[in-house]
Amino acid sequence: MENVSIVRNFILVGFNESFNYRITLFSLTLLYYCMILFFNISLIAIIISDEDLHEPMYILLCSFCFNGLYGTTGFYPKFLLDLLSPVQEISYAGCLLQAFVMYSFACCELSNLAVMAYDRYLAICRPLHYHSLMSKRRLSQLVCFSWLTPFCVFSINVGLTSRLKLCGNNLQKLFCVNWVIVKLACSEADTFSNEAVASFIILIYCFHGVFIIWTYMHLIRTCVRSKDDSRKFMQTCLPHLISMITFLVVIVFDLMYMRFGSTDLPQGLQNFIAIEFLLIPPLMNPLIYGFKLTKIRNRILLLIHGGRK
């Protein structure tokens, strides 16, 4: 029986059907990753450089884009390297690190969405108290909450995985996922604590989802009564709502498929389902916010027109 001290590397089996067109896939992936870097870094740079954008909503958006960079950097460089390598392997420690990054990225995204929903709730439903409730100190606490909570809970989760005795090293994925590593455990009895912690984490982030829904119910109820509030909702909340719906649909679909989906689907389709949350939100979010939020759009147009002069 193999144990954790013998499993030094994992083999990423999800690449098996990619070899015939890996150069094309490498070129397209590199281009796509460069686009993600360009749009997210550009939006962050615009917010940091313009003092008029040093407001809670834009600082939270900056945190949102940082998270997109964090998650995609945990996947794309290794994925691009694997496309050019004859063997798709990852070290045991590297696999646990990548699993930690993938999970913390996804949950940090949901935490950021919850904090942004709270900010919009205060701005529209309680405008007279907004600046007192969303002070610099409160904003700092919320940003720390959205980052530190996923980091803490998944440090525990990945730490529990590291103690498991494993009877295999083949991962049916393009990247490391904690749940897939846990399924390689030699004894199901050893995975009880992993499943308990995973259920607790799911419960925490289900509360995040419920909070977001509750917030938007109040926002919509308030905005229906006033044309000014309706306009403000369309300008500042609609991008957030689109980002939230897209992310939730993608991540829930991926989780349901990972735990209950069929393995009879073509490998290419399985791979696409697995990386949807790394494909769509990181590129779509900066584009939506950049085009929809008036201040950012005006700043971009100013830079473009200034550059032409």
PDB file of C-alpha atoms in Angstrom:
ATOM      1  CA  MET A   1       0.000   0.000   0.000  1.00  0.00           C
ATOM      2  CA  GLU A   2       1.341   3.392  -1.022  1.00  0.00           C
ATOM      3  CA  ASN A   3       1.308   6.234   1.430  1.00  0.00           C
ATOM      4  CA  VAL A   4       1.809   9.968   1.348  1.00  0.00           C
ATOM      5  CA  SER A   5       5.563   9.663   1.816  1.00  0.00           C
ATOM      6  CA  ILE A   6       5.874   7.661  -1.450  1.00  0.00           C
ATOM      7  CA  VAL A   7       3.635   9.825  -3.659  1.00  0.00           C
ATOM      8  CA  ARG A   8       6.082  12.517  -4.744  1.00  0.00           C
ATOM      9  CA  ASN A   9       4.379  13.586  -7.959  1.00  0.00           C
ATOM     10  CA  PHE A  10       0.924  13.592  -9.471  1.00  0.00           C
ATOM     11  CA  ILE A  11       0.201  12.912 -13.141  1.00  0.00           C
ATOM     12  CA  LEU A  12      -2.418  15.196 -14.718  1.00  0.00           C
ATOM     13  CA  VAL A  13      -4.362  12.779 -16.910  1.00  0.00           C
ATOM     14  CA  GLY A  14      -6.693  15.483 -18.250  1.00  0.00           C
ATOM     15  CA  PHE A  15      -4.125  16.355 -20.954  1.00  0.00           C
ATOM     16  CA  ASN A  16      -4.354  12.970 -22.703  1.00  0.00           C
ATOM     17  CA  GLU A  17      -6.532  14.232 -25.583  1.00  0.00           C
ATOM     18  CA  SER A  18      -4.760  17.582 -26.031  1.00  0.00           C
ATOM     19  CA  PHE A  19      -1.544  16.489 -27.738  1.00  0.00           C
ATOM     20  CA  ASN A  20      -2.795  16.646 -31.331  1.00  0.00           C
ATOM     21  CA  TYR A  21      -3.467  20.388 -31.142  1.00  0.00           C
ATOM     22  CA  ARG A  22      -1.380  21.498 -28.193  1.00  0.00           C
ATOM     23  CA  ILE A  23       0.574  24.189 -30.139  1.00  0.00           C
ATOM     24  CA  THR A  24      -2.679  25.819 -31.241  1.00  0.00           C
ATOM     25  CA  LEU A  25      -4.062  25.475 -27.719  1.00  0.00           C
ATOM     26  CA  PHE A  26      -0.862  26.947 -26.272  1.00  0.00           C
ATOM     27  CA  SER A  27      -1.057  29.992 -28.584  1.00  0.00           C
ATOM     28  CA  LEU A  28      -4.725  30.665 -27.863  1.00  0.00           C
ATOM     29  CA  THR A  29      -4.271  30.154 -24.111  1.00  0.00           C
ATOM     30  CA  LEU A  30      -1.258  32.468 -23.979  1.00  0.00           C
ATOM     31  CA  LEU A  31      -3.202  35.154 -25.856  1.00  0.00           C
ATOM     32  CA  TYR A  32      -6.181  34.730 -23.552  1.00  0.00           C
ATOM     33  CA  TYR A  33      -4.045  34.884 -20.409  1.00  0.00           C
ATOM     34  CA  CYS A  34      -2.333  38.052 -21.682  1.00  0.00           C
ATOM     35  CA  MET A  35      -5.772  39.600 -22.205  1.00  0.00           C
ATOM     36  CA  ILE A  36      -6.762  38.713 -18.630  1.00  0.00           C
ATOM     37  CA  LEU A  37      -3.548  40.283 -17.314  1.00  0.00           C
ATOM     38  CA  PHE A  38      -3.928  43.392 -19.476  1.00  0.00           C
ATOM     39  CA  PHE A  39      -7.552  44.195 -18.607  1.00  0.00           C
ATOM     40  CA  ASN A  40      -7.280  43.458 -14.889  1.00  0.00           C
ATOM     41  CA  ILE A  41      -3.974  45.290 -14.415  1.00  0.00           C
ATOM     42  CA  SER A  42      -5.263  48.235 -16.480  1.00  0.00           C
ATOM     43  CA  LEU A  43      -8.375  48.550 -14.329  1.00  0.00           C
ATOM     44  CA  ILE A  44      -6.327  48.320 -11.120  1.00  0.00           C
ATOM     45  CA  ALA A  45      -3.864  50.943 -12.419  1.00  0.00           C
ATOM     46  CA  ILE A  46      -6.681  53.325 -13.389  1.00  0.00           C
ATOM     47  CA  ILE A  47      -8.272  53.058  -9.941  1.00  0.00           C
ATOM     48  CA  ILE A  48      -4.968  53.512  -8.088  1.00  0.00           C
ATOM     49  CA  SER A  49      -3.787  56.453 -10.214  1.00  0.00           C
ATOM     50  CA  ASP A  50      -7.045  58.449 -10.129  1.00  0.00           C
ATOM     51  CA  GLU A  51      -7.834  59.981  -6.718  1.00  0.00           C
ATOM     52  CA  ASP A  52     -11.468  60.504  -7.776  1.00  0.00           C
ATOM     53  CA  LEU A  53     -11.795  56.711  -7.827  1.00  0.00           C
ATOM     54  CA  HIS A  54     -10.511  56.242  -4.274  1.00  0.00           C
ATOM     55  CA  GLU A  55     -14.006  55.370  -3.062  1.00  0.00           C
ATOM     56  CA  PRO A  56     -15.187  52.146  -1.376  1.00  0.00           C
ATOM     57  CA  MET A  57     -16.907  50.786  -4.494  1.00  0.00           C
ATOM     58  CA  TYR A  58     -13.787  51.166  -6.656  1.00  0.00           C
ATOM     59  CA  ILE A  59     -11.394  49.933  -3.967  1.00  0.00           C
ATOM     60  CA  LEU A  60     -13.532  46.792  -3.651  1.00  0.00           C
ATOM     61  CA  LEU A  61     -13.465  46.460  -7.425  1.00  0.00           C
ATOM     62  CA  CYS A  62      -9.675  46.713  -7.247  1.00  0.00           C
ATOM     63  CA  SER A  63      -9.643  43.846  -4.732  1.00  0.00           C
ATOM     64  CA  PHE A  64     -11.945  41.911  -7.075  1.00  0.00           C
ATOM     65  CA  CYS A  65      -9.490  42.297  -9.975  1.00  0.00           C
ATOM     66  CA  PHE A  66      -6.522  41.366  -7.776  1.00  0.00           C
ATOM     67  CA  ASN A  67      -8.306  38.127  -6.965  1.00  0.00           C
ATOM     68  CA  GLY A  68      -8.799  37.435 -10.663  1.00  0.00           C
ATOM     69  CA  LEU A  69      -5.051  37.826 -11.177  1.00  0.00           C
ATOM     70  CA  TYR A  70      -4.331  35.631  -8.148  1.00  0.00           C
ATOM     71  CA  GLY A  71      -6.518  32.752  -9.333  1.00  0.00           C
ATOM     72  CA  THR A  72      -5.461  32.771 -12.980  1.00  0.00           C
ATOM     73  CA  THR A  73      -1.763  32.983 -12.044  1.00  0.00           C
ATOM     74  CA  GLY A  74      -2.257  29.787 -10.054  1.00  0.00           C
ATOM     75  CA  PHE A  75      -3.450  27.991 -13.199  1.00  0.00           C
ATOM     76  CA  TYR A  76      -2.333  29.440 -16.559  1.00  0.00           C
ATOM     77  CA  PRO A  77       1.504  29.466 -16.230  1.00  0.00           C
ATOM     78  CA  LYS A  78       1.552  25.792 -15.162  1.00  0.00           C
ATOM     79  CA  PHE A  79      -1.043  24.894 -17.816  1.00  0.00           C
ATOM     80  CA  LEU A  80       1.023  26.587 -20.555  1.00  0.00           C
ATOM     81  CA  LEU A  81       4.166  24.800 -19.379  1.00  0.00           C
ATOM     82  CA  ASP A  82       2.351  21.452 -19.401  1.00  0.00           C
ATOM     83  CA  LEU A  83       1.210  21.991 -22.990  1.00  0.00           C
ATOM     84  CA  LEU A  84       4.875  22.150 -24.049  1.00  0.00           C
ATOM     85  CA  SER A  85       6.077  19.323 -21.791  1.00  0.00           C
ATOM     86  CA  PRO A  86       6.180  15.635 -22.817  1.00  0.00           C
ATOM     87  CA  VAL A  87       4.987  14.621 -19.340  1.00  0.00           C
ATOM     88  CA  GLN A  88       2.325  16.509 -17.373  1.00  0.00           C
ATOM     89  CA  GLU A  89       3.430  16.130 -13.776  1.00  0.00           C
ATOM     90  CA  ILE A  90       3.275  18.270 -10.675  1.00  0.00           C
ATOM     91  CA  SER A  91       5.060  17.761  -7.369  1.00  0.00           C
ATOM     92  CA  TYR A  92       3.092  16.755  -4.294  1.00  0.00           C
ATOM     93  CA  ALA A  93       3.749  20.090  -2.547  1.00  0.00           C
ATOM     94  CA  GLY A  94       3.041  22.016  -5.760  1.00  0.00           C
ATOM     95  CA  CYS A  95      -0.242  20.173  -6.182  1.00  0.00           C
ATOM     96  CA  LEU A  96      -1.409  21.036  -2.670  1.00  0.00           C
ATOM     97  CA  LEU A  97      -0.391  24.666  -3.255  1.00  0.00           C
ATOM     98  CA  GLN A  98      -2.322  24.821  -6.538  1.00  0.00           C
ATOM     99  CA  ALA A  99      -5.371  23.221  -4.917  1.00  0.00           C
ATOM    100  CA  PHE A 100      -5.192  25.841  -2.166  1.00  0.00           C
ATOM    101  CA  VAL A 101      -4.957  28.679  -4.715  1.00  0.00           C
ATOM    102  CA  MET A 102      -7.884  27.363  -6.803  1.00  0.00           C
ATOM    103  CA  TYR A 103     -10.222  26.956  -3.836  1.00  0.00           C
ATOM    104  CA  SER A 104      -9.226  30.169  -2.076  1.00  0.00           C
ATOM    105  CA  PHE A 105      -9.601  32.083  -5.363  1.00  0.00           C
ATOM    106  CA  ALA A 106     -13.146  30.794  -5.891  1.00  0.00           C
ATOM    107  CA  CYS A 107     -14.237  31.518  -2.322  1.00  0.00           C
ATOM    108  CA  CYS A 108     -12.486  34.895  -2.220  1.00  0.00           C
ATOM    109  CA  GLU A 109     -14.466  35.764  -5.355  1.00  0.00           C
ATOM    110  CA  LEU A 110     -17.711  34.996  -3.528  1.00  0.00           C
ATOM    111  CA  SER A 111     -16.557  36.921  -0.431  1.00  0.00           C
ATOM    112  CA  ASN A 112     -15.724  39.928  -2.607  1.00  0.00           C
ATOM    113  CA  LEU A 113     -19.148  39.742  -4.250  1.00  0.00           C
ATOM    114  CA  ALA A 114     -20.804  39.658  -0.811  1.00  0.00           C
ATOM    115  CA  VAL A 115     -18.834  42.687   0.398  1.00  0.00           C
ATOM    116  CA  MET A 116     -19.607  44.585  -2.816  1.00  0.00           C
ATOM    117  CA  ALA A 117     -23.302  43.777  -2.401  1.00  0.00           C
ATOM    118  CA  TYR A 118     -23.174  45.141   1.151  1.00  0.00           C
ATOM    119  CA  ASP A 119     -21.512  48.328  -0.119  1.00  0.00           C
ATOM    120  CA  ARG A 120     -24.245  48.864  -2.740  1.00  0.00           C
ATOM    121  CA  TYR A 121     -26.928  48.132  -0.145  1.00  0.00           C
ATOM    122  CA  LEU A 122     -25.578  50.898   2.113  1.00  0.00           C
ATOM    123  CA  ALA A 123     -25.139  53.348  -0.780  1.00  0.00           C
ATOM    124  CA  ILE A 124     -28.687  52.939  -2.108  1.00  0.00           C
ATOM    125  CA  CYS A 125     -30.805  51.833   0.854  1.00  0.00           C
ATOM    126  CA  ARG A 126     -29.063  53.883   3.569  1.00  0.00           C
ATOM    127  CA  PRO A 127     -27.425  56.804   1.722  1.00  0.00           C
ATOM    128  CA  LEU A 128     -27.491  59.212   4.706  1.00  0.00           C
ATOM    129  CA  HIS A 129     -25.453  56.798   6.826  1.00  0.00           C
ATOM    130  CA  TYR A 130     -23.230  55.495   4.027  1.00  0.00           C
ATOM    131  CA  HIS A 131     -20.034  57.417   4.836  1.00  0.00           C
ATOM    132  CA  SER A 132     -20.265  56.738   8.557  1.00  0.00           C
ATOM    133  CA  LEU A 133     -20.961  53.036   8.060  1.00  0.00           C
ATOM    134  CA  MET A 134     -18.473  52.546   5.206  1.00  0.00           C
ATOM    135  CA  SER A 135     -15.515  54.297   6.842  1.00  0.00           C
ATOM    136  CA  LYS A 136     -11.901  53.610   5.862  1.00  0.00           C
ATOM    137  CA  ARG A 137     -11.539  51.333   8.867  1.00  0.00           C
ATOM    138  CA  ARG A 138     -14.697  49.370   8.005  1.00  0.00           C
ATOM    139  CA  LEU A 139     -13.579  49.120   4.385  1.00  0.00           C
ATOM    140  CA  SER A 140     -10.187  47.748   5.453  1.00  0.00           C
ATOM    141  CA  GLN A 141     -11.900  45.200   7.694  1.00  0.00           C
ATOM    142  CA  LEU A 142     -14.185  44.053   4.873  1.00  0.00           C
ATOM    143  CA  VAL A 143     -11.297  43.672   2.417  1.00  0.00           C
ATOM    144  CA  CYS A 144      -9.323  41.678   5.003  1.00  0.00           C
ATOM    145  CA  PHE A 145     -12.389  39.536   5.677  1.00  0.00           C
ATOM    146  CA  SER A 146     -12.860  38.743   1.987  1.00  0.00           C
ATOM    147  CA  TRP A 147      -9.238  37.566   1.678  1.00  0.00           C
ATOM    148  CA  LEU A 148      -8.346  36.096   5.067  1.00  0.00           C
ATOM    149  CA  THR A 149     -11.469  33.952   5.534  1.00  0.00           C
ATOM    150  CA  PRO A 150     -10.795  31.761   2.454  1.00  0.00           C
ATOM    151  CA  PHE A 151      -7.091  31.613   3.260  1.00  0.00           C
ATOM    152  CA  CYS A 152      -7.744  30.399   6.812  1.00  0.00           C
ATOM    153  CA  VAL A 153     -10.411  27.801   6.050  1.00  0.00           C
ATOM    154  CA  PHE A 154      -8.526  26.311   3.104  1.00  0.00           C
ATOM    155  CA  SER A 155      -5.258  26.207   5.027  1.00  0.00           C
ATOM    156  CA  ILE A 156      -7.066  23.834   7.381  1.00  0.00           C
ATOM    157  CA  ASN A 157      -8.630  21.922   4.481  1.00  0.00           C
ATOM    158  CA  VAL A 158      -5.385  21.423   2.568  1.00  0.00           C
ATOM    159  CA  GLY A 159      -3.554  20.659   5.820  1.00  0.00           C
ATOM    160  CA  LEU A 160      -5.969  17.783   6.471  1.00  0.00           C
ATOM    161  CA  THR A 161      -5.399  16.503   2.937  1.00  0.00           C
ATOM    162  CA  SER A 162      -1.622  16.498   3.433  1.00  0.00           C
ATOM    163  CA  ARG A 163      -1.904  13.902   6.197  1.00  0.00           C
ATOM    164  CA  LEU A 164      -3.786  11.342   4.061  1.00  0.00           C
ATOM    165  CA  LYS A 165      -2.228   8.096   2.864  1.00  0.00           C
ATOM    166  CA  LEU A 166      -2.726   7.969  -0.898  1.00  0.00           C
ATOM    167  CA  CYS A 167      -3.054   4.897  -3.132  1.00  0.00           C
ATOM    168  CA  GLY A 168      -2.532   6.487  -6.508  1.00  0.00           C
ATOM    169  CA  ASN A 169      -1.156   9.558  -8.224  1.00  0.00           C
ATOM    170  CA  ASN A 170      -3.316   9.996 -11.342  1.00  0.00           C
ATOM    171  CA  LEU A 171      -5.549  13.092 -11.310  1.00  0.00           C
ATOM    172  CA  GLN A 172      -8.313  13.201 -13.941  1.00  0.00           C
ATOM    173  CA  LYS A 173      -7.898  16.964 -14.240  1.00  0.00           C
ATOM    174  CA  LEU A 174      -5.853  19.705 -15.888  1.00  0.00           C
ATOM    175  CA  PHE A 175      -4.943  21.065 -12.462  1.00  0.00           C
ATOM    176  CA  CYS A 176      -4.984  19.991  -8.830  1.00  0.00           C
ATOM    177  CA  VAL A 177      -8.270  19.950  -6.959  1.00  0.00           C
ATOM    178  CA  ASN A 178      -8.426  19.112  -3.280  1.00  0.00           C
ATOM    179  CA  TRP A 179     -11.488  16.873  -3.587  1.00  0.00           C
ATOM    180  CA  VAL A 180      -9.840  14.804  -6.345  1.00  0.00           C
ATOM    181  CA  ILE A 181      -6.736  14.321  -4.183  1.00  0.00           C
ATOM    182  CA  VAL A 182      -8.908  13.244  -1.255  1.00  0.00           C
ATOM    183  CA  LYS A 183     -10.566  10.583  -3.438  1.00  0.00           C
ATOM    184  CA  LEU A 184      -7.137   8.951  -3.864  1.00  0.00           C
ATOM    185  CA  ALA A 185      -7.018   8.185  -0.123  1.00  0.00           C
ATOM    186  CA  CYS A 186      -6.394   4.532   0.677  1.00  0.00           C
ATOM    187  CA  SER A 187      -9.056   4.461   3.393  1.00  0.00           C
ATOM    188  CA  GLU A 188     -12.393   6.262   3.250  1.00  0.00           C
ATOM    189  CA  ALA A 189     -12.437   6.398   7.051  1.00  0.00           C
ATOM    190  CA  ASP A 190      -9.417   8.724   6.936  1.00  0.00           C
ATOM    191  CA  THR A 191     -11.331  11.262   4.847  1.00  0.00           C
ATOM    192  CA  PHE A 192     -14.107  11.895   7.390  1.00  0.00           C
ATOM    193  CA  SER A 193     -12.472  15.051   8.774  1.00  0.00           C
ATOM    194  CA  ASN A 194     -11.892  16.333   5.222  1.00  0.00           C
ATOM    195  CA  GLU A 195     -15.559  15.843   4.371  1.00  0.00           C
ATOM    196  CA  ALA A 196     -16.668  17.478   7.622  1.00  0.00           C
ATOM    197  CA  VAL A 197     -14.499  20.557   7.030  1.00  0.00           C
ATOM    198  CA  ALA A 198     -15.581  20.701   3.374  1.00  0.00           C
ATOM    199  CA  SER A 199     -19.252  20.625   4.439  1.00  0.00           C
ATOM    200  CA  PHE A 200     -18.589  23.417   6.949  1.00  0.00           C
ATOM    201  CA  ILE A 201     -16.902  25.530   4.243  1.00  0.00           C
ATOM    202  CA  ILE A 202     -19.803  24.950   1.852  1.00  0.00           C
ATOM    203  CA  LEU A 203     -22.178  26.059   4.615  1.00  0.00           C
ATOM    204  CA  ILE A 204     -20.171  29.261   5.198  1.00  0.00           C
ATOM    205  CA  TYR A 205     -20.293  30.211   1.540  1.00  0.00           C
ATOM    206  CA  CYS A 206     -23.940  29.241   1.196  1.00  0.00           C
ATOM    207  CA  PHE A 207     -24.556  31.933   3.846  1.00  0.00           C
ATOM    208  CA  HIS A 208     -22.576  34.319   1.612  1.00  0.00           C
ATOM    209  CA  GLY A 209     -24.928  33.471  -1.252  1.00  0.00           C
ATOM    210  CA  VAL A 210     -28.024  33.919   0.924  1.00  0.00           C
ATOM    211  CA  PHE A 211     -26.701  37.282   2.124  1.00  0.00           C
ATOM    212  CA  ILE A 212     -26.168  38.452  -1.469  1.00  0.00           C
ATOM    213  CA  ILE A 213     -29.694  37.399  -2.461  1.00  0.00           C
ATOM    214  CA  TRP A 214     -31.170  39.127   0.618  1.00  0.00           C
ATOM    215  CA  THR A 215     -29.199  42.282  -0.191  1.00  0.00           C
ATOM    216  CA  TYR A 216     -30.436  42.396  -3.768  1.00  0.00           C
ATOM    217  CA  MET A 217     -34.015  41.827  -2.716  1.00  0.00           C
ATOM    218  CA  HIS A 218     -33.776  44.997  -0.609  1.00  0.00           C
ATOM    219  CA  LEU A 219     -31.970  46.861  -3.379  1.00  0.00           C
ATOM    220  CA  ILE A 220     -34.601  46.027  -5.983  1.00  0.00           C
ATOM    221  CA  ARG A 221     -37.436  46.850  -3.572  1.00  0.00           C
ATOM    222  CA  THR A 222     -35.862  50.244  -2.865  1.00  0.00           C
ATOM    223  CA  CYS A 223     -35.052  51.050  -6.485  1.00  0.00           C
ATOM    224  CA  VAL A 224     -38.581  50.367  -7.708  1.00  0.00           C
ATOM    225  CA  ARG A 225     -39.817  53.354  -5.660  1.00  0.00           C
ATOM    226  CA  SER A 226     -37.488  55.979  -7.155  1.00  0.00           C
ATOM    227  CA  LYS A 227     -36.208  56.828 -10.638  1.00  0.00           C
ATOM    228  CA  ASP A 228     -32.933  58.145  -9.203  1.00  0.00           C
ATOM    229  CA  ASP A 229     -32.364  54.927  -7.276  1.00  0.00           C
ATOM    230  CA  SER A 230     -33.279  52.899 -10.364  1.00  0.00           C
ATOM    231  CA  ARG A 231     -30.694  54.794 -12.410  1.00  0.00           C
ATOM    232  CA  LYS A 232     -28.073  54.306  -9.702  1.00  0.00           C
ATOM    233  CA  PHE A 233     -28.915  50.586  -9.567  1.00  0.00           C
ATOM    234  CA  MET A 234     -28.494  50.191 -13.332  1.00  0.00           C
ATOM    235  CA  GLN A 235     -25.170  52.042 -13.315  1.00  0.00           C
ATOM    236  CA  THR A 236     -23.469  50.528 -10.276  1.00  0.00           C
ATOM    237  CA  CYS A 237     -25.313  47.322  -9.363  1.00  0.00           C
ATOM    238  CA  LEU A 238     -26.003  45.779 -12.757  1.00  0.00           C
ATOM    239  CA  PRO A 239     -22.323  44.933 -13.450  1.00  0.00           C
ATOM    240  CA  HIS A 240     -22.068  43.394  -9.990  1.00  0.00           C
ATOM    241  CA  LEU A 241     -25.276  41.411 -10.551  1.00  0.00           C
ATOM    242  CA  ILE A 242     -24.025  40.084 -13.907  1.00  0.00           C
ATOM    243  CA  SER A 243     -20.670  39.098 -12.353  1.00  0.00           C
ATOM    244  CA  MET A 244     -22.399  37.391  -9.439  1.00  0.00           C
ATOM    245  CA  ILE A 245     -24.843  35.384 -11.571  1.00  0.00           C
ATOM    246  CA  THR A 246     -22.106  34.324 -13.998  1.00  0.00           C
ATOM    247  CA  PHE A 247     -19.754  33.233 -11.236  1.00  0.00           C
ATOM    248  CA  LEU A 248     -22.409  31.371  -9.227  1.00  0.00           C
ATOM    249  CA  VAL A 249     -23.713  29.495 -12.277  1.00  0.00           C
ATOM    250  CA  VAL A 250     -20.197  28.517 -13.352  1.00  0.00           C
ATOM    251  CA  ILE A 251     -18.947  27.459  -9.924  1.00  0.00           C
ATOM    252  CA  VAL A 252     -22.102  25.570  -8.883  1.00  0.00           C
ATOM    253  CA  PHE A 253     -22.138  23.720 -12.211  1.00  0.00           C
ATOM    254  CA  ASP A 254     -18.474  22.785 -11.783  1.00  0.00           C
ATOM    255  CA  LEU A 255     -18.945  21.585  -8.188  1.00  0.00           C
ATOM    256  CA  MET A 256     -22.020  19.525  -9.077  1.00  0.00           C
ATOM    257  CA  TYR A 257     -20.248  17.947 -12.032  1.00  0.00           C
ATOM    258  CA  MET A 258     -17.068  17.236 -10.016  1.00  0.00           C
ATOM    259  CA  ARG A 259     -18.995  15.401  -7.313  1.00  0.00           C
ATOM    260  CA  PHE A 260     -21.899  13.812  -9.211  1.00  0.00           C
ATOM    261  CA  GLY A 261     -21.137  14.162 -12.960  1.00  0.00           C
ATOM    262  CA  SER A 262     -20.594  11.361 -15.452  1.00  0.00           C
ATOM    263  CA  THR A 263     -17.103  10.373 -16.563  1.00  0.00           C
ATOM    264  CA  ASP A 264     -18.489   9.228 -19.933  1.00  0.00           C
ATOM    265  CA  LEU A 265     -18.328  12.757 -21.363  1.00  0.00           C
ATOM    266  CA  PRO A 266     -15.494  13.514 -23.824  1.00  0.00           C
ATOM    267  CA  GLN A 267     -12.316  14.586 -22.029  1.00  0.00           C
ATOM    268  CA  GLY A 268     -12.298  17.940 -23.839  1.00  0.00           C
ATOM    269  CA  LEU A 269     -15.784  18.768 -22.543  1.00  0.00           C
ATOM    270  CA  GLN A 270     -14.824  17.656 -19.030  1.00  0.00           C
ATOM    271  CA  ASN A 271     -11.792  19.950 -19.176  1.00  0.00           C
ATOM    272  CA  PHE A 272     -13.885  22.917 -20.329  1.00  0.00           C
ATOM    273  CA  ILE A 273     -16.374  22.394 -17.494  1.00  0.00           C
ATOM    274  CA  ALA A 274     -13.498  22.201 -15.001  1.00  0.00           C
ATOM    275  CA  ILE A 275     -11.863  25.494 -16.047  1.00  0.00           C
ATOM    276  CA  GLU A 276     -14.972  27.595 -16.755  1.00  0.00           C
ATOM    277  CA  PHE A 277     -14.487  29.581 -13.539  1.00  0.00           C
ATOM    278  CA  LEU A 278     -10.938  30.416 -14.685  1.00  0.00           C
ATOM    279  CA  LEU A 279     -12.032  31.325 -18.215  1.00  0.00           C
ATOM    280  CA  ILE A 280     -15.144  33.475 -17.985  1.00  0.00           C
ATOM    281  CA  PRO A 281     -15.150  35.636 -14.782  1.00  0.00           C
ATOM    282  CA  PRO A 282     -11.482  36.806 -14.818  1.00  0.00           C
ATOM    283  CA  LEU A 283     -11.860  38.332 -18.300  1.00  0.00           C
ATOM    284  CA  MET A 284     -15.517  39.294 -18.196  1.00  0.00           C
ATOM    285  CA  ASN A 285     -15.414  41.179 -14.876  1.00  0.00           C
ATOM    286  CA  PRO A 286     -12.972  43.978 -15.821  1.00  0.00           C
ATOM    287  CA  LEU A 287     -14.690  44.401 -19.199  1.00  0.00           C
ATOM    288  CA  ILE A 288     -18.164  44.725 -17.661  1.00  0.00           C
ATOM    289  CA  TYR A 289     -17.063  47.135 -14.943  1.00  0.00           C
ATOM    290  CA  GLY A 290     -14.859  49.101 -17.321  1.00  0.00           C
ATOM    291  CA  PHE A 291     -17.653  49.705 -19.829  1.00  0.00           C
ATOM    292  CA  LYS A 292     -20.566  50.079 -17.413  1.00  0.00           C
ATOM    293  CA  LEU A 293     -19.240  52.225 -14.549  1.00  0.00           C
ATOM    294  CA  THR A 294     -19.350  55.827 -15.749  1.00  0.00           C
ATOM    295  CA  LYS A 295     -16.277  57.142 -13.897  1.00  0.00           C
ATOM    296  CA  ILE A 296     -14.055  54.322 -15.098  1.00  0.00           C
ATOM    297  CA  ARG A 297     -15.396  54.518 -18.641  1.00  0.00           C
ATOM    298  CA  ASN A 298     -14.761  58.271 -18.748  1.00  0.00           C
ATOM    299  CA  ARG A 299     -11.244  57.767 -17.418  1.00  0.00           C
ATOM    300  CA  ILE A 300     -10.531  55.155 -20.118  1.00  0.00           C
ATOM    301  CA  LEU A 301     -11.898  57.439 -22.837  1.00  0.00           C
ATOM    302  CA  LEU A 302      -9.781  60.303 -21.494  1.00  0.00           C
ATOM    303  CA  LEU A 303      -6.651  58.157 -21.664  1.00  0.00           C
ATOM    304  CA  ILE A 304      -7.470  57.024 -25.210  1.00  0.00           C
ATOM    305  CA  HIS A 305      -8.153  60.558 -26.477  1.00  0.00           C
ATOM    306  CA  GLY A 306      -5.118  61.889 -24.632  1.00  0.00           C
ATOM    307  CA  GLY A 307      -2.954  59.199 -26.204  1.00  0.00           C
ATOM    308  CA  ARG A 308      -4.132  60.156 -29.709  1.00  0.00           C
ATOM    309  CA  LYS A 309      -3.093  63.746 -29.133  1.00  0.00           C
TER     310      LYS A 309
END
